[in-house]
Amino acid sequence: MGLCWYIFFVKNYLEEVKEVQVRIRALNADKEDLKVVDSNIMTLAAGELRLVETEETNDKTSIWSKSTFETEYQTYFYEYIYRFRDPSEN
């Protein structure tokens, strides 16, 4: 099987700037781990929607060619968790 590309987005529904990080767990049909990826820490303005970027996200391509991560096999399920903070807390 060829590579499978996955695209995830995150939106800041708050009315202030936040830093956010997402962890995504990709699972196969038997709910076994295919991959666990952590996003880069991203700064989002109030109401901003952005692609979740990881080490695997290619910065040199257009937004239409980017993906969050890829796997060798199809993902049937995924789980995610996120955390956020004020930019001044770092």
PDB file of N, CA, C and O in Angstrom, residues 45-85:
ATOM      1  N   ALA A  45      -4.301  33.321  16.725  1.00  0.00           N
ATOM      2  CA  ALA A  45      -5.066  34.513  17.084  1.00  0.00           C
ATOM      3  C   ALA A  45      -6.500  34.102  17.415  1.00  0.00           C
ATOM      4  O   ALA A  45      -6.929  32.979  17.106  1.00  0.00           O
ATOM      5  N   ALA A  46      -7.247  35.001  18.016  1.00  0.00           N
ATOM      6  CA  ALA A  46      -8.651  34.726  18.327  1.00  0.00           C
ATOM      7  C   ALA A  46      -9.387  34.371  17.043  1.00  0.00           C
ATOM      8  O   ALA A  46      -9.287  35.072  16.042  1.00  0.00           O
ATOM      9  N   GLY A  47     -10.087  33.234  17.043  1.00  0.00           N
ATOM     10  CA  GLY A  47     -10.863  32.809  15.893  1.00  0.00           C
ATOM     11  C   GLY A  47     -10.067  32.212  14.743  1.00  0.00           C
ATOM     12  O   GLY A  47     -10.639  31.811  13.737  1.00  0.00           O
ATOM     13  N   GLU A  48      -8.755  32.115  14.873  1.00  0.00           N
ATOM     14  CA  GLU A  48      -7.919  31.622  13.769  1.00  0.00           C
ATOM     15  C   GLU A  48      -8.031  30.110  13.603  1.00  0.00           C
ATOM     16  O   GLU A  48      -8.038  29.358  14.569  1.00  0.00           O
ATOM     17  N   LEU A  49      -8.083  29.668  12.346  1.00  0.00           N
ATOM     18  CA  LEU A  49      -8.091  28.250  11.960  1.00  0.00           C
ATOM     19  C   LEU A  49      -6.784  27.974  11.238  1.00  0.00           C
ATOM     20  O   LEU A  49      -6.416  28.709  10.323  1.00  0.00           O
ATOM     21  N   ARG A  50      -6.057  26.931  11.668  1.00  0.00           N
ATOM     22  CA  ARG A  50      -4.765  26.610  11.043  1.00  0.00           C
ATOM     23  C   ARG A  50      -4.589  25.118  10.888  1.00  0.00           C
ATOM     24  O   ARG A  50      -5.119  24.324  11.669  1.00  0.00           O
ATOM     25  N   LEU A  51      -3.784  24.758   9.900  1.00  0.00           N
ATOM     26  CA  LEU A  51      -3.352  23.386   9.722  1.00  0.00           C
ATOM     27  C   LEU A  51      -2.489  22.993  10.923  1.00  0.00           C
ATOM     28  O   LEU A  51      -1.636  23.771  11.351  1.00  0.00           O
ATOM     29  N   VAL A  52      -2.718  21.816  11.473  1.00  0.00           N
ATOM     30  CA  VAL A  52      -1.861  21.299  12.537  1.00  0.00           C
ATOM     31  C   VAL A  52      -0.544  20.876  11.880  1.00  0.00           C
ATOM     32  O   VAL A  52      -0.538  20.001  11.019  1.00  0.00           O
ATOM     33  N   GLU A  53       0.549  21.524  12.264  1.00  0.00           N
ATOM     34  CA  GLU A  53       1.850  21.238  11.668  1.00  0.00           C
ATOM     35  C   GLU A  53       2.709  20.420  12.622  1.00  0.00           C
ATOM     36  O   GLU A  53       2.727  20.658  13.819  1.00  0.00           O
ATOM     37  N   THR A  54       3.408  19.426  12.043  1.00  0.00           N
ATOM     38  CA  THR A  54       4.297  18.546  12.802  1.00  0.00           C
ATOM     39  C   THR A  54       5.670  18.571  12.140  1.00  0.00           C
ATOM     40  O   THR A  54       5.873  19.281  11.148  1.00  0.00           O
ATOM     41  N   GLU A  55       6.586  17.760  12.655  1.00  0.00           N
ATOM     42  CA  GLU A  55       7.899  17.639  12.023  1.00  0.00           C
ATOM     43  C   GLU A  55       7.780  17.148  10.582  1.00  0.00           C
ATOM     44  O   GLU A  55       8.645  17.405   9.763  1.00  0.00           O
ATOM     45  N   GLU A  56       6.712  16.426  10.267  1.00  0.00           N
ATOM     46  CA  GLU A  56       6.525  15.861   8.933  1.00  0.00           C
ATOM     47  C   GLU A  56       5.928  16.852   7.937  1.00  0.00           C
ATOM     48  O   GLU A  56       5.929  16.594   6.739  1.00  0.00           O
ATOM     49  N   THR A  57       5.390  17.969   8.413  1.00  0.00           N
ATOM     50  CA  THR A  57       4.774  18.949   7.523  1.00  0.00           C
ATOM     51  C   THR A  57       5.855  19.648   6.710  1.00  0.00           C
ATOM     52  O   THR A  57       6.809  20.172   7.267  1.00  0.00           O
ATOM     53  N   ASN A  58       5.692  19.642   5.401  1.00  0.00           N
ATOM     54  CA  ASN A  58       6.675  20.243   4.506  1.00  0.00           C
ATOM     55  C   ASN A  58       6.403  21.737   4.382  1.00  0.00           C
ATOM     56  O   ASN A  58       5.371  22.149   3.858  1.00  0.00           O
ATOM     57  N   ASP A  59       7.340  22.561   4.869  1.00  0.00           N
ATOM     58  CA  ASP A  59       7.183  24.017   4.825  1.00  0.00           C
ATOM     59  C   ASP A  59       7.419  24.592   3.439  1.00  0.00           C
ATOM     60  O   ASP A  59       7.120  25.745   3.193  1.00  0.00           O
ATOM     61  N   LYS A  60       7.968  23.811   2.537  1.00  0.00           N
ATOM     62  CA  LYS A  60       8.355  24.339   1.228  1.00  0.00           C
ATOM     63  C   LYS A  60       7.267  24.182   0.170  1.00  0.00           C
ATOM     64  O   LYS A  60       7.460  24.563  -0.967  1.00  0.00           O
ATOM     65  N   THR A  61       6.137  23.609   0.526  1.00  0.00           N
ATOM     66  CA  THR A  61       5.063  23.422  -0.443  1.00  0.00           C
ATOM     67  C   THR A  61       3.944  24.420  -0.185  1.00  0.00           C
ATOM     68  O   THR A  61       3.883  25.049   0.869  1.00  0.00           O
ATOM     69  N   SER A  62       3.046  24.532  -1.131  1.00  0.00           N
ATOM     70  CA  SER A  62       1.896  25.424  -0.948  1.00  0.00           C
ATOM     71  C   SER A  62       0.976  24.823   0.115  1.00  0.00           C
ATOM     72  O   SER A  62       1.025  23.621   0.389  1.00  0.00           O
ATOM     73  N   ILE A  63       0.103  25.632   0.668  1.00  0.00           N
ATOM     74  CA  ILE A  63      -0.829  25.155   1.690  1.00  0.00           C
ATOM     75  C   ILE A  63      -1.680  24.015   1.152  1.00  0.00           C
ATOM     76  O   ILE A  63      -2.081  23.118   1.877  1.00  0.00           O
ATOM     77  N   TRP A  64      -1.930  23.988  -0.153  1.00  0.00           N
ATOM     78  CA  TRP A  64      -2.777  22.964  -0.757  1.00  0.00           C
ATOM     79  C   TRP A  64      -2.064  21.625  -0.861  1.00  0.00           C
ATOM     80  O   TRP A  64      -2.701  20.597  -1.096  1.00  0.00           O
ATOM     81  N   SER A  65      -0.738  21.613  -0.685  1.00  0.00           N
ATOM     82  CA  SER A  65       0.035  20.372  -0.793  1.00  0.00           C
ATOM     83  C   SER A  65       0.513  19.858   0.558  1.00  0.00           C
ATOM     84  O   SER A  65       1.175  18.837   0.629  1.00  0.00           O
ATOM     85  N   LYS A  66       0.197  20.551   1.629  1.00  0.00           N
ATOM     86  CA  LYS A  66       0.690  20.171   2.957  1.00  0.00           C
ATOM     87  C   LYS A  66      -0.189  19.113   3.600  1.00  0.00           C
ATOM     88  O   LYS A  66      -1.384  19.033   3.344  1.00  0.00           O
ATOM     89  N   SER A  67       0.436  18.322   4.471  1.00  0.00           N
ATOM     90  CA  SER A  67      -0.314  17.386   5.304  1.00  0.00           C
ATOM     91  C   SER A  67       0.244  17.458   6.721  1.00  0.00           C
ATOM     92  O   SER A  67       1.360  17.908   6.929  1.00  0.00           O
ATOM     93  N   THR A  68      -0.551  17.003   7.676  1.00  0.00           N
ATOM     94  CA  THR A  68      -0.119  17.005   9.069  1.00  0.00           C
ATOM     95  C   THR A  68       0.879  15.879   9.313  1.00  0.00           C
ATOM     96  O   THR A  68       1.898  16.066   9.958  1.00  0.00           O
ATOM     97  N   PHE A  69       0.572  14.684   8.791  1.00  0.00           N
ATOM     98  CA  PHE A  69       1.482  13.537   8.892  1.00  0.00           C
ATOM     99  C   PHE A  69       1.064  12.506   7.864  1.00  0.00           C
ATOM    100  O   PHE A  69       0.048  12.651   7.187  1.00  0.00           O
ATOM    101  N   GLU A  70       1.854  11.449   7.738  1.00  0.00           N
ATOM    102  CA  GLU A  70       1.517  10.369   6.814  1.00  0.00           C
ATOM    103  C   GLU A  70       1.811   9.025   7.459  1.00  0.00           C
ATOM    104  O   GLU A  70       2.609   8.930   8.399  1.00  0.00           O
ATOM    105  N   THR A  71       1.124   8.000   6.965  1.00  0.00           N
ATOM    106  CA  THR A  71       1.348   6.629   7.430  1.00  0.00           C
ATOM    107  C   THR A  71       1.452   5.717   6.213  1.00  0.00           C
ATOM    108  O   THR A  71       1.010   6.077   5.121  1.00  0.00           O
ATOM    109  N   GLU A  72       2.003   4.540   6.429  1.00  0.00           N
ATOM    110  CA  GLU A  72       2.081   3.548   5.348  1.00  0.00           C
ATOM    111  C   GLU A  72       0.752   2.847   5.134  1.00  0.00           C
ATOM    112  O   GLU A  72       0.484   2.328   4.058  1.00  0.00           O
ATOM    113  N   TYR A  73      -0.073   2.806   6.173  1.00  0.00           N
ATOM    114  CA  TYR A  73      -1.343   2.077   6.103  1.00  0.00           C
ATOM    115  C   TYR A  73      -2.487   3.027   6.441  1.00  0.00           C
ATOM    116  O   TYR A  73      -2.313   4.022   7.132  1.00  0.00           O
ATOM    117  N   GLN A  74      -3.665   2.671   5.983  1.00  0.00           N
ATOM    118  CA  GLN A  74      -4.841   3.495   6.211  1.00  0.00           C
ATOM    119  C   GLN A  74      -5.178   3.585   7.691  1.00  0.00           C
ATOM    120  O   GLN A  74      -5.143   2.583   8.408  1.00  0.00           O
ATOM    121  N   THR A  75      -5.527   4.775   8.121  1.00  0.00           N
ATOM    122  CA  THR A  75      -5.978   5.011   9.489  1.00  0.00           C
ATOM    123  C   THR A  75      -7.491   4.850   9.526  1.00  0.00           C
ATOM    124  O   THR A  75      -8.199   5.452   8.725  1.00  0.00           O
ATOM    125  N   TYR A  76      -7.982   4.020  10.434  1.00  0.00           N
ATOM    126  CA  TYR A  76      -9.420   3.812  10.575  1.00  0.00           C
ATOM    127  C   TYR A  76      -9.992   4.625  11.723  1.00  0.00           C
ATOM    128  O   TYR A  76     -11.171   4.967  11.720  1.00  0.00           O
ATOM    129  N   PHE A  77      -9.169   4.897  12.726  1.00  0.00           N
ATOM    130  CA  PHE A  77      -9.599   5.659  13.896  1.00  0.00           C
ATOM    131  C   PHE A  77      -8.475   6.612  14.275  1.00  0.00           C
ATOM    132  O   PHE A  77      -7.316   6.373  13.954  1.00  0.00           O
ATOM    133  N   TYR A  78      -8.826   7.667  14.959  1.00  0.00           N
ATOM    134  CA  TYR A  78      -7.802   8.529  15.533  1.00  0.00           C
ATOM    135  C   TYR A  78      -8.302   9.086  16.855  1.00  0.00           C
ATOM    136  O   TYR A  78      -9.512   9.163  17.103  1.00  0.00           O
ATOM    137  N   GLU A  79      -7.368   9.415  17.700  1.00  0.00           N
ATOM    138  CA  GLU A  79      -7.643  10.066  18.980  1.00  0.00           C
ATOM    139  C   GLU A  79      -6.758  11.300  19.036  1.00  0.00           C
ATOM    140  O   GLU A  79      -5.680  11.325  18.443  1.00  0.00           O
ATOM    141  N   TYR A  80      -7.209  12.308  19.724  1.00  0.00           N
ATOM    142  CA  TYR A  80      -6.370  13.496  19.866  1.00  0.00           C
ATOM    143  C   TYR A  80      -6.567  14.106  21.249  1.00  0.00           C
ATOM    144  O   TYR A  80      -7.583  13.892  21.908  1.00  0.00           O
ATOM    145  N   ILE A  81      -5.584  14.831  21.653  1.00  0.00           N
ATOM    146  CA  ILE A  81      -5.634  15.607  22.886  1.00  0.00           C
ATOM    147  C   ILE A  81      -4.889  16.905  22.600  1.00  0.00           C
ATOM    148  O   ILE A  81      -3.971  16.922  21.779  1.00  0.00           O
ATOM    149  N   TYR A  82      -5.301  17.965  23.217  1.00  0.00           N
ATOM    150  CA  TYR A  82      -4.638  19.237  22.979  1.00  0.00           C
ATOM    151  C   TYR A  82      -4.416  19.959  24.303  1.00  0.00           C
ATOM    152  O   TYR A  82      -5.062  19.657  25.311  1.00  0.00           O
ATOM    153  N   ARG A  83      -3.498  20.885  24.234  1.00  0.00           N
ATOM    154  CA  ARG A  83      -3.277  21.756  25.393  1.00  0.00           C
ATOM    155  C   ARG A  83      -3.036  23.161  24.866  1.00  0.00           C
ATOM    156  O   ARG A  83      -2.571  23.342  23.748  1.00  0.00           O
ATOM    157  N   PHE A  84      -3.407  24.141  25.671  1.00  0.00           N
ATOM    158  CA  PHE A  84      -3.198  25.520  25.252  1.00  0.00           C
ATOM    159  C   PHE A  84      -2.786  26.357  26.454  1.00  0.00           C
ATOM    160  O   PHE A  84      -2.998  25.958  27.603  1.00  0.00           O
ATOM    161  N   ARG A  85      -2.193  27.515  26.135  1.00  0.00           N
ATOM    162  CA  ARG A  85      -1.758  28.429  27.185  1.00  0.00           C
ATOM    163  C   ARG A  85      -1.683  29.831  26.598  1.00  0.00           C
ATOM    164  O   ARG A  85      -1.691  30.020  25.377  1.00  0.00           O
TER     165      ARG A  85
END
